[in-house]
Coordinates of C-alpha atoms in Angstrom, one line a residue:
M1 CA 19.3 22.3 -2.9
D2 CA 18.0 18.8 -3.3
D3 CA 19.3 15.8 -1.3
T4 CA 18.4 12.2 -1.1
D5 CA 17.2 10.1 1.7
F6 CA 20.0 7.6 1.6
S7 CA 23.9 8.2 1.3
L8 CA 25.4 7.4 -1.9
F9 CA 28.5 6.4 -0.1
G10 CA 26.9 4.5 2.8
Q11 CA 28.0 1.0 3.7
K12 CA 26.1 -1.6 1.8
N13 CA 24.3 -4.5 3.7
K14 CA 25.4 -2.8 6.9
H15 CA 22.4 -4.1 8.8
K16 CA 22.0 -7.6 7.4
K17 CA 21.7 -9.1 10.9
D18 CA 19.2 -6.6 12.4
K19 CA 16.9 -8.2 15.0
A20 CA 13.9 -7.0 12.9
D21 CA 15.0 -9.5 10.2
A22 CA 14.8 -12.5 12.5
T23 CA 12.7 -15.2 10.9
Q24 CA 9.2 -15.3 12.3
I25 CA 7.6 -18.8 12.2
A26 CA 3.9 -18.2 11.7
K27 CA 1.8 -20.9 13.4
T28 CA -1.9 -21.0 12.7
P29 CA -3.7 -22.3 15.8
T30 CA -5.9 -25.3 14.9
S31 CA -8.5 -27.2 16.8
E32 CA -11.1 -29.8 15.9
A33 CA -13.7 -27.0 15.8
D34 CA -11.5 -25.0 13.4
L35 CA -11.0 -27.9 11.1
K36 CA -14.7 -28.6 10.9
R37 CA -15.7 -24.9 10.4
I38 CA -16.7 -24.3 6.8
I39 CA -15.7 -20.9 5.4
T40 CA -17.8 -19.7 2.4
S41 CA -16.5 -17.1 -0.1
R42 CA -19.0 -15.3 -2.1
P43 CA -19.4 -12.2 -4.4
T44 CA -20.4 -8.8 -3.2
V45 CA -22.3 -6.0 -4.8
E46 CA -20.8 -3.4 -2.4
D47 CA -18.4 -1.3 -4.3
T48 CA -17.7 1.6 -1.9
Y49 CA -16.2 1.5 1.6
E50 CA -18.6 2.5 4.5
N51 CA -18.9 6.2 5.3
C52 CA -18.2 6.3 9.1
A53 CA -18.5 9.1 11.7
S54 CA -14.8 9.7 12.1
A55 CA -11.9 9.9 9.7
G56 CA -9.7 7.7 11.9
I57 CA -6.2 7.6 13.4
A58 CA -3.2 8.9 11.5
L59 CA 0.3 8.2 12.7
I60 CA 3.4 10.1 11.5
L61 CA 6.8 8.6 12.1
N62 CA 9.4 11.4 11.4
H63 CA 13.1 10.6 11.5
K64 CA 15.7 13.4 11.3
D65 CA 18.6 11.6 13.1
V66 CA 19.3 8.0 12.1
K67 CA 22.3 6.2 13.5
G68 CA 25.2 5.9 10.9
Q69 CA 23.2 8.0 8.3
K70 CA 23.2 11.6 7.1
Q71 CA 20.9 13.9 9.0
R72 CA 17.6 14.4 7.1
V73 CA 17.6 18.2 6.9
G74 CA 14.2 19.6 6.0
T75 CA 12.1 16.8 7.3
E76 CA 10.5 19.1 9.9
R77 CA 8.7 20.9 7.0
D78 CA 7.3 17.6 5.8
R79 CA 6.3 16.6 9.3
D80 CA 4.5 19.8 10.1
D81 CA 2.7 20.0 6.7
M82 CA 1.6 16.5 6.8
Q83 CA 0.3 16.9 10.3
H84 CA -1.7 20.0 9.2
T85 CA -3.1 18.3 6.1
L86 CA -4.3 15.2 8.0
Q87 CA -5.9 17.3 10.8
T88 CA -7.8 19.3 8.0
F89 CA -9.4 16.1 7.1
G90 CA -10.4 15.4 10.8
F91 CA -7.8 12.7 11.5
D92 CA -6.6 12.0 15.1
V93 CA -3.0 12.8 14.2
R94 CA -0.3 11.4 16.4
T95 CA 3.3 12.5 15.6
Y96 CA 6.5 10.7 16.8
N97 CA 10.0 11.9 16.2
D98 CA 13.1 9.6 16.0
L99 CA 11.7 6.5 17.6
T100 CA 13.8 3.3 17.9
F101 CA 12.5 0.2 16.3
A102 CA 11.4 -1.3 19.6
E103 CA 9.4 1.9 20.3
I104 CA 7.8 1.8 16.9
N105 CA 7.0 -1.9 17.2
D106 CA 5.4 -1.4 20.6
M107 CA 3.4 1.6 19.5
L108 CA 2.0 0.1 16.4
K109 CA 0.9 -3.0 18.3
E110 CA -0.9 -0.7 20.9
V111 CA -2.7 1.3 18.1
A112 CA -3.8 -1.9 16.4
L113 CA -5.5 -3.0 19.6
E114 CA -7.6 0.3 19.7
D115 CA -11.2 0.3 18.5
H116 CA -11.4 1.6 14.9
S117 CA -15.0 0.6 14.4
D118 CA -16.3 4.2 13.8
N119 CA -13.4 5.2 11.6
D120 CA -13.2 5.5 7.9
C121 CA -9.7 4.2 7.6
F122 CA -6.2 4.0 9.2
V123 CA -3.2 6.1 8.0
L124 CA 0.5 5.8 8.7
V125 CA 3.1 8.1 7.3
V126 CA 6.9 7.3 7.5
M127 CA 9.6 9.8 6.7
S128 CA 13.1 8.3 7.0
H129 CA 16.1 6.9 5.2
G130 CA 15.6 3.6 3.4
T131 CA 17.1 1.0 1.2
E132 CA 15.7 -2.0 -0.7
G133 CA 12.8 -3.5 1.3
K134 CA 13.7 -1.6 4.5
V135 CA 13.2 1.7 6.3
Y136 CA 15.2 3.1 9.2
A137 CA 14.2 3.7 12.7
R138 CA 16.5 5.9 14.9
D139 CA 18.8 2.9 15.7
M140 CA 18.4 0.3 13.0
S141 CA 16.7 -0.6 9.7
Y142 CA 13.8 -3.0 9.5
P143 CA 11.6 -4.7 6.8
V144 CA 9.0 -2.3 5.5
E145 CA 6.3 -4.9 6.1
R146 CA 6.7 -4.6 9.9
L147 CA 4.8 -1.3 9.5
W148 CA 1.6 -2.9 8.3
N149 CA 1.7 -6.4 9.9
P150 CA -0.1 -5.4 13.1
F151 CA -3.0 -4.0 11.0
L152 CA -3.8 -7.0 8.8
G153 CA -7.3 -8.4 8.9
D154 CA -6.4 -11.4 11.1
K155 CA -4.7 -9.2 13.7
C156 CA -6.7 -5.9 13.9
K157 CA -10.3 -7.0 13.8
T158 CA -11.9 -3.5 13.9
L159 CA -10.0 -2.5 10.7
K160 CA -11.4 -5.4 8.7
N161 CA -13.0 -4.2 5.5
K162 CA -11.6 -0.7 6.1
P163 CA -8.8 1.0 4.1
K164 CA -5.3 0.9 5.7
L165 CA -3.2 3.5 4.0
F166 CA 0.7 3.7 4.3
F167 CA 2.7 6.6 2.9
I168 CA 6.5 6.0 2.9
Q169 CA 9.0 8.7 2.1
A170 CA 12.3 7.0 1.9
C171 CA 14.8 5.7 -0.6
R172 CA 14.4 2.2 -1.9
G173 CA 17.8 1.7 -3.5
E174 CA 20.6 3.5 -5.2
N175 CA 19.4 3.9 -8.8
L176 CA 18.7 7.3 -10.2
E177 CA 15.6 8.2 -12.2
K178 CA 16.7 10.0 -15.4
A179 CA 14.6 12.5 -17.3
V180 CA 12.9 11.3 -20.5
E181 CA 11.5 14.0 -22.8
F182 CA 8.4 13.7 -25.1
E183 CA 6.1 15.9 -27.1
S184 CA 2.3 16.2 -26.7
F185 CA -0.1 17.7 -29.2
S186 CA -3.3 17.8 -27.2
V187 CA -4.6 17.4 -23.7
M188 CA -7.8 15.5 -22.9
T189 CA -9.5 15.6 -19.6
R190 CA -12.6 13.8 -18.2
S191 CA -14.4 13.8 -14.9
L192 CA -15.7 10.7 -13.4
A193 CA -18.9 10.6 -11.3
P194 CA -18.5 9.1 -7.8
A195 CA -19.8 5.6 -7.5
A196 CA -23.1 5.2 -5.7
V197 CA -23.1 3.7 -2.2
A198 CA -24.5 0.1 -2.4
P199 CA -26.9 -0.9 0.4
V200 CA -25.4 -2.8 3.3
Q201 CA -26.4 -6.5 3.4
P202 CA -26.2 -8.7 6.5
I203 CA -24.0 -11.3 4.8
T204 CA -20.7 -12.9 6.1
Y205 CA -17.9 -12.7 3.7
A206 CA -14.4 -14.3 3.6
I207 CA -11.5 -12.1 2.4
P208 CA -7.7 -12.3 2.5
S209 CA -6.0 -10.9 5.6
T210 CA -4.0 -8.6 3.3
A211 CA -7.1 -7.1 1.7
D212 CA -8.0 -3.4 1.8
M213 CA -4.5 -2.0 2.1
L214 CA -2.6 0.6 0.1
V215 CA 1.1 1.4 0.3
F216 CA 2.3 4.6 -1.5
Y217 CA 6.0 4.8 -1.9
S218 CA 7.8 8.1 -2.7
T219 CA 9.9 6.4 -5.4
F220 CA 10.1 3.3 -7.6
D221 CA 11.6 0.1 -6.3
K222 CA 15.5 0.3 -6.1
F223 CA 15.6 4.1 -6.7
F224 CA 16.5 7.2 -4.8
S225 CA 14.0 9.6 -3.2
F226 CA 14.7 13.3 -3.1
R227 CA 14.3 15.8 -0.4
N228 CA 14.9 19.6 -0.6
V229 CA 16.8 20.8 2.5
D230 CA 14.6 24.0 2.7
D231 CA 11.2 22.9 1.3
G232 CA 10.9 19.3 2.2
S233 CA 10.6 16.1 0.1
W234 CA 9.1 16.1 -3.3
F235 CA 6.6 13.3 -2.5
I236 CA 5.3 14.6 0.9
Q237 CA 5.0 18.2 -0.3
S238 CA 3.1 17.0 -3.4
L239 CA 0.9 14.7 -1.4
C240 CA 0.1 17.6 1.0
R241 CA -0.7 20.1 -1.8
V242 CA -3.0 17.7 -3.6
L243 CA -4.9 16.7 -0.4
D244 CA -5.1 20.3 0.7
M245 CA -6.7 21.3 -2.5
A246 CA -9.2 18.4 -2.3
A247 CA -10.1 19.3 1.3
F248 CA -11.3 22.7 0.1
N249 CA -13.2 21.3 -2.9
E250 CA -14.6 17.8 -3.5
A251 CA -13.6 16.2 -0.2
G252 CA -15.4 18.9 1.6
Q253 CA -18.7 17.8 -0.1
P254 CA -20.8 14.9 1.3
E255 CA -20.0 12.6 -1.6
G256 CA -16.2 13.1 -1.1
V257 CA -13.5 12.5 -3.7
E258 CA -12.1 9.1 -4.8
L259 CA -8.7 8.4 -3.2
L260 CA -7.0 6.8 -6.1
R261 CA -7.7 9.8 -8.3
L262 CA -5.9 12.0 -5.8
L263 CA -2.9 9.6 -5.6
T264 CA -2.6 9.5 -9.4
A265 CA -2.5 13.3 -9.3
V266 CA 0.4 13.1 -6.8
N267 CA 2.2 10.8 -9.2
R268 CA 1.7 13.2 -12.0
K269 CA 2.8 16.3 -9.9
V270 CA 6.1 14.7 -8.8
A271 CA 6.8 13.2 -12.2
Y272 CA 6.1 16.4 -14.2
E273 CA 7.1 19.2 -11.9
Y274 CA 10.1 18.1 -10.1
Q275 CA 13.8 17.7 -11.1
S276 CA 16.9 17.8 -9.0
N277 CA 19.1 20.9 -8.9
T278 CA 22.3 20.1 -7.0
K279 CA 26.1 20.8 -7.3
N280 CA 26.6 17.0 -7.1
E281 CA 26.8 16.1 -10.9
A282 CA 25.8 12.5 -10.2
L283 CA 22.5 13.7 -8.6
N284 CA 21.7 16.7 -10.8
Q285 CA 18.7 16.9 -13.2
M286 CA 17.3 13.6 -11.9
K287 CA 13.6 12.7 -11.6
E288 CA 11.6 10.7 -9.1
M289 CA 8.5 8.4 -9.7
P290 CA 6.2 7.7 -6.8
N291 CA 4.1 4.6 -7.0
F292 CA 1.5 2.7 -4.9
M293 CA 0.6 -0.9 -4.3
S294 CA -3.1 -1.5 -3.6
T295 CA -5.2 -4.3 -2.4
L296 CA -8.2 -2.1 -2.0
T297 CA -11.3 -4.0 -2.9
K298 CA -13.7 -1.0 -3.1
T299 CA -13.8 2.7 -4.0
F300 CA -12.7 4.8 -1.1
Q301 CA -14.3 8.3 -1.0
L302 CA -12.1 10.5 1.0
R303 CA -14.2 13.2 3.0
V304 CA -13.4 15.9 5.5
K305 CA -14.8 14.9 8.9
P306 CA -15.3 16.7 12.1
R307 CA -11.9 16.7 14.0
S308 CA -11.5 14.2 16.7
K309 CA -11.7 15.6 20.2
T310 CA -9.1 13.2 21.6

C-alpha cells in the first residue's frame, strides 16, 4: 500500500511562527583592508572535480515520528538501504533518527567545522514529512535551506570547490501528479565518454558561495511524495537501486561515472516504473516526479572509494 509523506487533512500553516523561520539579518564584516582588497574573477579550463582520497561524510536524517503528523511507516527500509548504499561507495555514514530541530542545527554546524579537505564531496539525506519550502524535524518544521546553509562556501572553507549533495525525501505541497500516457515508436540510446581531468593550475578563483551544490527532491515543487509502507519510498528506493548498480559497474572503475547521468536515471525510474496503488481513491493511480536543482560548476565523477576507518 502506498502512502504520502504529508497528511491530506493536516492543519495548514500550522507552524507559521516556528523559531526556525525567524528572520536572520546577514551582516558582512567590513574593514578598511576588506574594502581595498581586489577580487578577481577569471575563467577556468578545469571541468572535472578533484579526485580525492576519500568519498567523504554522508549524513542521514531519518524521521519516523513527527509531532502532529502521521507516523512514517516504512522509513526504516529507506534508512537501512540508503546507509548500505553509501557505505558501498566508501562514505563515512552517520545516521540519526528523529532529531529535534535544535539537535539537527547543532549537528550540522559541527560537521561543517570538520576538515573535508581529503574528501570528494559531502552528502546529506533527509527522510521526513514536508510542505512547501519546509521539512520536519521531530518537533517542528523548518526552512529547507537550513540544511545547506552551514556548508556554503563562505562558511565551510574545506568544502569550497567540492560538490555538496542533498537528497530530500519529503512532500513539497498537496498537489497530486496525474499519469499522462504517450506512445513511442523507437528507443535511441547513446553512451558518453567521461570527461578528461584537466591539469590543476595554481590560480586563485572567485566563485559564488552557493556554487557546487546539488539538491535532489523526491517530488516536484508543491506536490506529494509517495512512500510504500512495506518497501519504502519510491525516490529513496530508486536512488539506492541506481547507485547500487553503478557501484558494481562504472563507479567501481578508476574513471568513475558521471553523477548527473545517474540522477537522471533515478528520475526516469520513478517517472516510468511507479504508480500509486491505494484504497484511497483520491491518491490512487498517481505518479511522482523527482527533480534536482544544481549549481555544480564541473563534472562530478562518482567513484567507489576505500571505506573510512572512522
